[in-house]
């Protein structure tokens, strides 16, 4: 399990002794597609490292509407910041989008370990700072840029490998929720980009036909917010 922990930025610089301590309290969790890991409001006694699969983090409104907050990919940790709260509860729900394997980590024991290591605290702070910058960028995009820009930016990021054809990693309605776009609006934007010859969509397969045009539409979303 120690080798599995090292894949995460959060644990990569920890000592062997620290990793052994974490591993003793850690538990492997396997989920099938659609399985819930935890529900919004559950007590947050553990945080997680995703090894394989995909996990959807989402919030439900009082009316029951779902907003996808994040799609967790392998190598990422989530819910670790909650360990610093006195009586933490998960502010989101977590559900497997596909068969997934996670490592569940004892949050209280990890926090106790942090008290004895200033260096580990700085590693933790760096990881959280990086995540904060990502959230600030998302707020900036949601408040300043159009839905078309957000969709184009998302598609441009998916095509960064140099391959003009790729599969959407999750269902279209989940992508729409993640981008804070209504499903019908997302469909109209995709159709508009297709009609303009920018992309071609067949099922979940997207082909970028005019990368320069897609990049131009997405460009306004590419500038990060001011940092501090």
PDB file of N, CA and C in Angstrom, residues 57 67-70 81 92 127-143 178 225-226 228:
ATOM      1  N   UNK A  57     -18.195  14.069  -7.190  1.00  0.00           N
ATOM      2  CA  UNK A  57     -18.531  14.814  -5.982  1.00  0.00           C
ATOM      3  C   UNK A  57     -19.649  15.783  -6.345  1.00  0.00           C
ATOM      4  N   UNK A  67     -25.831  19.274  -8.430  1.00  0.00           N
ATOM      5  CA  UNK A  67     -24.744  20.054  -9.040  1.00  0.00           C
ATOM      6  C   UNK A  67     -23.449  19.298  -8.859  1.00  0.00           C
ATOM      7  N   UNK A  68     -22.808  18.920  -9.962  1.00  0.00           N
ATOM      8  CA  UNK A  68     -21.532  18.218  -9.891  1.00  0.00           C
ATOM      9  C   UNK A  68     -20.446  19.225  -9.527  1.00  0.00           C
ATOM     10  N   UNK A  69     -19.771  18.969  -8.418  1.00  0.00           N
ATOM     11  CA  UNK A  69     -18.721  19.862  -7.936  1.00  0.00           C
ATOM     12  C   UNK A  69     -17.377  19.510  -8.547  1.00  0.00           C
ATOM     13  N   UNK A  70     -17.108  18.218  -8.682  1.00  0.00           N
ATOM     14  CA  UNK A  70     -15.818  17.797  -9.231  1.00  0.00           C
ATOM     15  C   UNK A  70     -15.917  16.355  -9.693  1.00  0.00           C
ATOM     16  N   UNK A  81      -9.188  18.265   3.636  1.00  0.00           N
ATOM     17  CA  UNK A  81      -9.233  19.537   4.369  1.00  0.00           C
ATOM     18  C   UNK A  81     -10.187  19.481   5.558  1.00  0.00           C
ATOM     19  N   UNK A  92     -20.455  17.410   0.548  1.00  0.00           N
ATOM     20  CA  UNK A  92     -20.888  16.882  -0.743  1.00  0.00           C
ATOM     21  C   UNK A  92     -21.136  15.383  -0.603  1.00  0.00           C
ATOM     22  N   UNK A 127      -0.568  21.602  -1.153  1.00  0.00           N
ATOM     23  CA  UNK A 127      -1.607  20.874  -1.883  1.00  0.00           C
ATOM     24  C   UNK A 127      -2.936  21.623  -1.816  1.00  0.00           C
ATOM     25  N   UNK A 128      -3.275  22.131  -0.645  1.00  0.00           N
ATOM     26  CA  UNK A 128      -4.528  22.854  -0.485  1.00  0.00           C
ATOM     27  C   UNK A 128      -4.501  24.191  -1.225  1.00  0.00           C
ATOM     28  N   UNK A 129      -3.340  24.836  -1.242  1.00  0.00           N
ATOM     29  CA  UNK A 129      -3.209  26.096  -1.968  1.00  0.00           C
ATOM     30  C   UNK A 129      -3.421  25.887  -3.460  1.00  0.00           C
ATOM     31  N   UNK A 130      -2.880  24.798  -3.976  1.00  0.00           N
ATOM     32  CA  UNK A 130      -3.049  24.490  -5.393  1.00  0.00           C
ATOM     33  C   UNK A 130      -4.527  24.258  -5.711  1.00  0.00           C
ATOM     34  N   UNK A 131      -5.220  23.561  -4.820  1.00  0.00           N
ATOM     35  CA  UNK A 131      -6.648  23.313  -5.034  1.00  0.00           C
ATOM     36  C   UNK A 131      -7.436  24.607  -4.946  1.00  0.00           C
ATOM     37  N   UNK A 132      -7.050  25.493  -4.014  1.00  0.00           N
ATOM     38  CA  UNK A 132      -7.723  26.784  -3.889  1.00  0.00           C
ATOM     39  C   UNK A 132      -7.595  27.599  -5.161  1.00  0.00           C
ATOM     40  N   UNK A 133      -6.416  27.586  -5.754  1.00  0.00           N
ATOM     41  CA  UNK A 133      -6.214  28.324  -7.008  1.00  0.00           C
ATOM     42  C   UNK A 133      -7.138  27.782  -8.092  1.00  0.00           C
ATOM     43  N   UNK A 134      -7.313  26.454  -8.118  1.00  0.00           N
ATOM     44  CA  UNK A 134      -8.219  25.866  -9.094  1.00  0.00           C
ATOM     45  C   UNK A 134      -9.655  26.316  -8.876  1.00  0.00           C
ATOM     46  N   UNK A 135     -10.074  26.405  -7.614  1.00  0.00           N
ATOM     47  CA  UNK A 135     -11.428  26.851  -7.307  1.00  0.00           C
ATOM     48  C   UNK A 135     -11.613  28.320  -7.667  1.00  0.00           C
ATOM     49  N   UNK A 136     -10.599  29.149  -7.414  1.00  0.00           N
ATOM     50  CA  UNK A 136     -10.677  30.557  -7.784  1.00  0.00           C
ATOM     51  C   UNK A 136     -10.790  30.719  -9.298  1.00  0.00           C
ATOM     52  N   UNK A 137     -10.044  29.899 -10.028  1.00  0.00           N
ATOM     53  CA  UNK A 137     -10.114  29.949 -11.489  1.00  0.00           C
ATOM     54  C   UNK A 137     -11.519  29.572 -11.961  1.00  0.00           C
ATOM     55  N   UNK A 138     -12.104  28.563 -11.313  1.00  0.00           N
ATOM     56  CA  UNK A 138     -13.446  28.138 -11.707  1.00  0.00           C
ATOM     57  C   UNK A 138     -14.470  29.227 -11.416  1.00  0.00           C
ATOM     58  N   UNK A 139     -14.358  29.884 -10.247  1.00  0.00           N
ATOM     59  CA  UNK A 139     -15.271  30.973  -9.917  1.00  0.00           C
ATOM     60  C   UNK A 139     -15.137  32.098 -10.930  1.00  0.00           C
ATOM     61  N   UNK A 140     -13.906  32.377 -11.322  1.00  0.00           N
ATOM     62  CA  UNK A 140     -13.635  33.415 -12.313  1.00  0.00           C
ATOM     63  C   UNK A 140     -14.313  33.079 -13.634  1.00  0.00           C
ATOM     64  N   UNK A 141     -14.196  31.828 -14.059  1.00  0.00           N
ATOM     65  CA  UNK A 141     -14.794  31.408 -15.321  1.00  0.00           C
ATOM     66  C   UNK A 141     -16.314  31.474 -15.255  1.00  0.00           C
ATOM     67  N   UNK A 142     -16.889  31.019 -14.139  1.00  0.00           N
ATOM     68  CA  UNK A 142     -18.344  30.996 -14.017  1.00  0.00           C
ATOM     69  C   UNK A 142     -18.931  32.394 -13.998  1.00  0.00           C
ATOM     70  N   UNK A 143     -18.218  33.335 -13.378  1.00  0.00           N
ATOM     71  CA  UNK A 143     -18.766  34.677 -13.214  1.00  0.00           C
ATOM     72  C   UNK A 143     -18.499  35.590 -14.405  1.00  0.00           C
ATOM     73  N   UNK A 178     -21.017  19.882 -14.346  1.00  0.00           N
ATOM     74  CA  UNK A 178     -19.695  20.315 -13.880  1.00  0.00           C
ATOM     75  C   UNK A 178     -19.369  21.717 -14.374  1.00  0.00           C
ATOM     76  N   UNK A 225      -6.942  33.673 -12.600  1.00  0.00           N
ATOM     77  CA  UNK A 225      -7.181  34.863 -11.788  1.00  0.00           C
ATOM     78  C   UNK A 225      -5.940  35.302 -11.075  1.00  0.00           C
ATOM     79  N   UNK A 226      -5.963  36.498 -10.534  1.00  0.00           N
ATOM     80  CA  UNK A 226      -4.825  36.972  -9.760  1.00  0.00           C
ATOM     81  C   UNK A 226      -4.579  36.058  -8.577  1.00  0.00           C
ATOM     82  N   UNK A 228      -2.515  35.202  -4.773  1.00  0.00           N
ATOM     83  CA  UNK A 228      -2.155  35.944  -3.569  1.00  0.00           C
ATOM     84  C   UNK A 228      -1.417  35.026  -2.627  1.00  0.00           C
TER      85      UNK A 228
END
